[in-house]
CSV table of C-alpha atoms in Angstrom, one decimal:
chain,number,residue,atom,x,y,z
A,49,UNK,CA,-34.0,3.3,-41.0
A,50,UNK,CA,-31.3,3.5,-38.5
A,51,UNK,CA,-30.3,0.4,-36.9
A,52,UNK,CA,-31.1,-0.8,-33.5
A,53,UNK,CA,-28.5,-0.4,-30.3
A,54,UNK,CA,-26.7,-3.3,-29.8
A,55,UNK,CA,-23.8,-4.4,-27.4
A,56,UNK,CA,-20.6,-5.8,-29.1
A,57,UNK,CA,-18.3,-7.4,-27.6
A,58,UNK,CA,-15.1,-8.9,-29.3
A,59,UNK,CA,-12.1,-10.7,-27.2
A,60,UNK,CA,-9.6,-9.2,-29.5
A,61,UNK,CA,-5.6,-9.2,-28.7
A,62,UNK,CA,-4.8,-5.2,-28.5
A,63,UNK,CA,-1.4,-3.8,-27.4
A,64,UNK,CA,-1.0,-0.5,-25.9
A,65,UNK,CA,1.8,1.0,-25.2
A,66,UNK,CA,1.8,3.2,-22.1
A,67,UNK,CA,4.5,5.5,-20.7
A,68,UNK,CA,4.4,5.4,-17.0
A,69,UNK,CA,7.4,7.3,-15.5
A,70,UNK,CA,10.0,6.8,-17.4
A,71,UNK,CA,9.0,3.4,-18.4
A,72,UNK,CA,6.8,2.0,-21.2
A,73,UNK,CA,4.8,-0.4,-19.9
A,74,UNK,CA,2.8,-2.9,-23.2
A,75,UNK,CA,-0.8,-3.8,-21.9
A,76,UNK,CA,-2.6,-6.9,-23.9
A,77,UNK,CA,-5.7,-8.9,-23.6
A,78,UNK,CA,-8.2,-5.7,-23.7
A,79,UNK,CA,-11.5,-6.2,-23.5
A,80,UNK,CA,-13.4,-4.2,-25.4
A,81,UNK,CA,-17.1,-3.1,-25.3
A,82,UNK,CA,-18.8,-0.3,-27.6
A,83,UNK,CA,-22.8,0.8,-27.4
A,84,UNK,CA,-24.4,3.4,-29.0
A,85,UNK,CA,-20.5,4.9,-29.2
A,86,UNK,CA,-20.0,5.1,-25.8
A,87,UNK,CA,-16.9,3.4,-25.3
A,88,UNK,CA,-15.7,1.2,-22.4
A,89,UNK,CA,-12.0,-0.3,-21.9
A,90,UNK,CA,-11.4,-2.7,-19.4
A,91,UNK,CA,-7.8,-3.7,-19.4
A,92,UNK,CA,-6.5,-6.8,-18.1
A,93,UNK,CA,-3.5,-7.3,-15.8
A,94,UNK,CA,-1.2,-10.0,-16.1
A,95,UNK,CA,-1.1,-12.0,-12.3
A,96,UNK,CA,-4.0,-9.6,-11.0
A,97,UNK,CA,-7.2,-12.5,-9.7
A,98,UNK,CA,-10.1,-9.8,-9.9
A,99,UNK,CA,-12.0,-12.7,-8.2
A,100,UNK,CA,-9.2,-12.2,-5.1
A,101,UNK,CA,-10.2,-8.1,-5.2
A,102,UNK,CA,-13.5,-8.6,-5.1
A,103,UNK,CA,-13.5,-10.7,-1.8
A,104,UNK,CA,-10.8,-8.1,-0.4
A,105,UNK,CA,-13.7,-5.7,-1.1
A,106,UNK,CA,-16.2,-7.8,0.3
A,107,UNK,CA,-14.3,-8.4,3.3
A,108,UNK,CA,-13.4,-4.7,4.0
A,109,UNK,CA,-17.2,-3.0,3.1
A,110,UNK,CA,-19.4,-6.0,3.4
A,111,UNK,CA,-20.5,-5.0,-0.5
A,112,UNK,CA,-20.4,-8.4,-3.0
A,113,UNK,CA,-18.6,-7.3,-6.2
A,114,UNK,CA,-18.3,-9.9,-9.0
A,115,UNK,CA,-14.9,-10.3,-10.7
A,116,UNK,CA,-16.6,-8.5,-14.1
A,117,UNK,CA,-17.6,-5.7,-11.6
A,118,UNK,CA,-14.7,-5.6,-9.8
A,119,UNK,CA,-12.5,-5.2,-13.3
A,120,UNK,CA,-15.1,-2.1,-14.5
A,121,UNK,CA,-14.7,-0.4,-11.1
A,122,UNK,CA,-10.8,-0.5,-11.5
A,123,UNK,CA,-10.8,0.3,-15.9
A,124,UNK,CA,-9.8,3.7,-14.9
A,125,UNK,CA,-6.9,3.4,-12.4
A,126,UNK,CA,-3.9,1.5,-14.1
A,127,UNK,CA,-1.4,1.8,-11.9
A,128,UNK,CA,-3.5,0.3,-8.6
A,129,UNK,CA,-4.3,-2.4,-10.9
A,130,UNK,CA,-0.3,-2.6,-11.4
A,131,UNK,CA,0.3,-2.8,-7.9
A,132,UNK,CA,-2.1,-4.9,-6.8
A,133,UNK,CA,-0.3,-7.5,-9.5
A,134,UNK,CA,2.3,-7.4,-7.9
A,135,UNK,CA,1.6,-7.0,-4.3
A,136,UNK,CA,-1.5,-8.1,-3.7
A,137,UNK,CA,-4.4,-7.3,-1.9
A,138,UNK,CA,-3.2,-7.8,1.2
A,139,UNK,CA,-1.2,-5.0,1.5
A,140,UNK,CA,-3.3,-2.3,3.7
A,141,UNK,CA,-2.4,0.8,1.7
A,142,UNK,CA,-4.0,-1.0,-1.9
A,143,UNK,CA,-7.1,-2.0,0.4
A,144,UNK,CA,-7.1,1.6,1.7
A,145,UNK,CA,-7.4,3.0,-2.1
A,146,UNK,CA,-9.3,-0.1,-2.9
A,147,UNK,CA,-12.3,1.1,-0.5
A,148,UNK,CA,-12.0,4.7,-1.6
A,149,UNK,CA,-12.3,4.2,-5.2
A,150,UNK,CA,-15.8,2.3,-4.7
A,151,UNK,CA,-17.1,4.4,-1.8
A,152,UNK,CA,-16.3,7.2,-4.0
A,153,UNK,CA,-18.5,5.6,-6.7
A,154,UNK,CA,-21.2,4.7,-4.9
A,155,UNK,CA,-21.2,7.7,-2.6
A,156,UNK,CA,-19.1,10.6,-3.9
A,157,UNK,CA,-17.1,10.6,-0.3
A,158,UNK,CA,-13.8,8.5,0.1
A,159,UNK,CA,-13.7,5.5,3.1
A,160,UNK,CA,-13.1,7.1,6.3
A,161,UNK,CA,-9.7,6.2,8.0
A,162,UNK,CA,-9.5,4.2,11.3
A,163,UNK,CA,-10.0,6.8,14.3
A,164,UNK,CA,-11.6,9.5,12.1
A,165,UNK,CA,-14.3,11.3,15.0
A,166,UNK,CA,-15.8,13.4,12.3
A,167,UNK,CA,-17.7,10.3,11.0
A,168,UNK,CA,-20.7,8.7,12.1
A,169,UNK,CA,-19.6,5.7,10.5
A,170,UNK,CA,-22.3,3.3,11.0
A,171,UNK,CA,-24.4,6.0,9.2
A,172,UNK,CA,-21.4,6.0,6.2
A,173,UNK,CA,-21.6,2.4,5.8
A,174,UNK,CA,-25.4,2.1,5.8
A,175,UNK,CA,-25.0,5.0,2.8
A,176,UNK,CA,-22.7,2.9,1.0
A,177,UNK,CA,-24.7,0.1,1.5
A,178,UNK,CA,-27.9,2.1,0.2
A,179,UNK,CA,-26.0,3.0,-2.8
A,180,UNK,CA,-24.4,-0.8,-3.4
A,181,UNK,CA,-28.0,-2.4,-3.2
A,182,UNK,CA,-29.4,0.9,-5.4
A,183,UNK,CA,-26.5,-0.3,-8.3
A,184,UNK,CA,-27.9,-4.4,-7.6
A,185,UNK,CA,-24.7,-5.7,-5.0
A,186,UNK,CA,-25.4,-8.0,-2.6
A,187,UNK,CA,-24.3,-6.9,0.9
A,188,UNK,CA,-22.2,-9.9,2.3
A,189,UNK,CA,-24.5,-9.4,5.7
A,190,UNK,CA,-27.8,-9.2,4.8
């Protein structure tokens, strides 16, 4: 009898040791969560309020992210989580790779940049809006 798929999920501490550069950078409180083997890692950033990214998302793409969301869409890019620690999501070039890493997501095609005449870009945003409400986001205005 093999036994049924579960999801575990333990709050241990975890250290990791990471060379960025030519500095080793020590990562704690990881999150992890296993299921049927597939493993997920969600590392958290000391000084980074996912709750804050999430409403810098919101604000730029109209697509409702909750902090839990917010820290799975970044699990796999370290060193914009870093930065955005540091300086914030106020700072137009994180927002920039902010809005590309979940257009790219939901869509497969990075956030056009202001004055690109390629784009439709009512027709983008109604894409990536397709895709947020086909993953269960809210869209801020609807």
């Amino acid at each position: 009898m093999q036994p049924q798929a579960a999801l575990f999920m333990t709050n241990k501490l975890v250290f990791h040791t990471i060379l960025a550069g030519k500095q080793t950078i020590a990562v704690a409180d990881t999150d992890h969560n296993s299921s049927n083997g597939n493993d997920s890692v969600c590392h958290d950033v000391p000084g980074l309020d996912y709750e804050e990214v999430a409403g810098a998302l919101a604000g730029a793409t109209d697509v409702v992210l909750t902090a839990d969301e917010t820290r799975v869409l970044l699990k796999d890019h370290p060193r914009l989580t870093h930065q955005l620690a540091e300086w914030g999501v106020d700072d137009t070039e994180l927002l920039e790779q902010l809005v590309n890493i979940l257009s790219t997501d939901l869509i497969g095609e990075r956030w056009p940049t202001y004055g690109e005449t390629k784009i439709d870009y009512p027709a983008f945003v109604s894409r990536v809006h397709a895709a947020a409400k086909s993953k269960g986001y809210e869209i801020q205005a609807d």
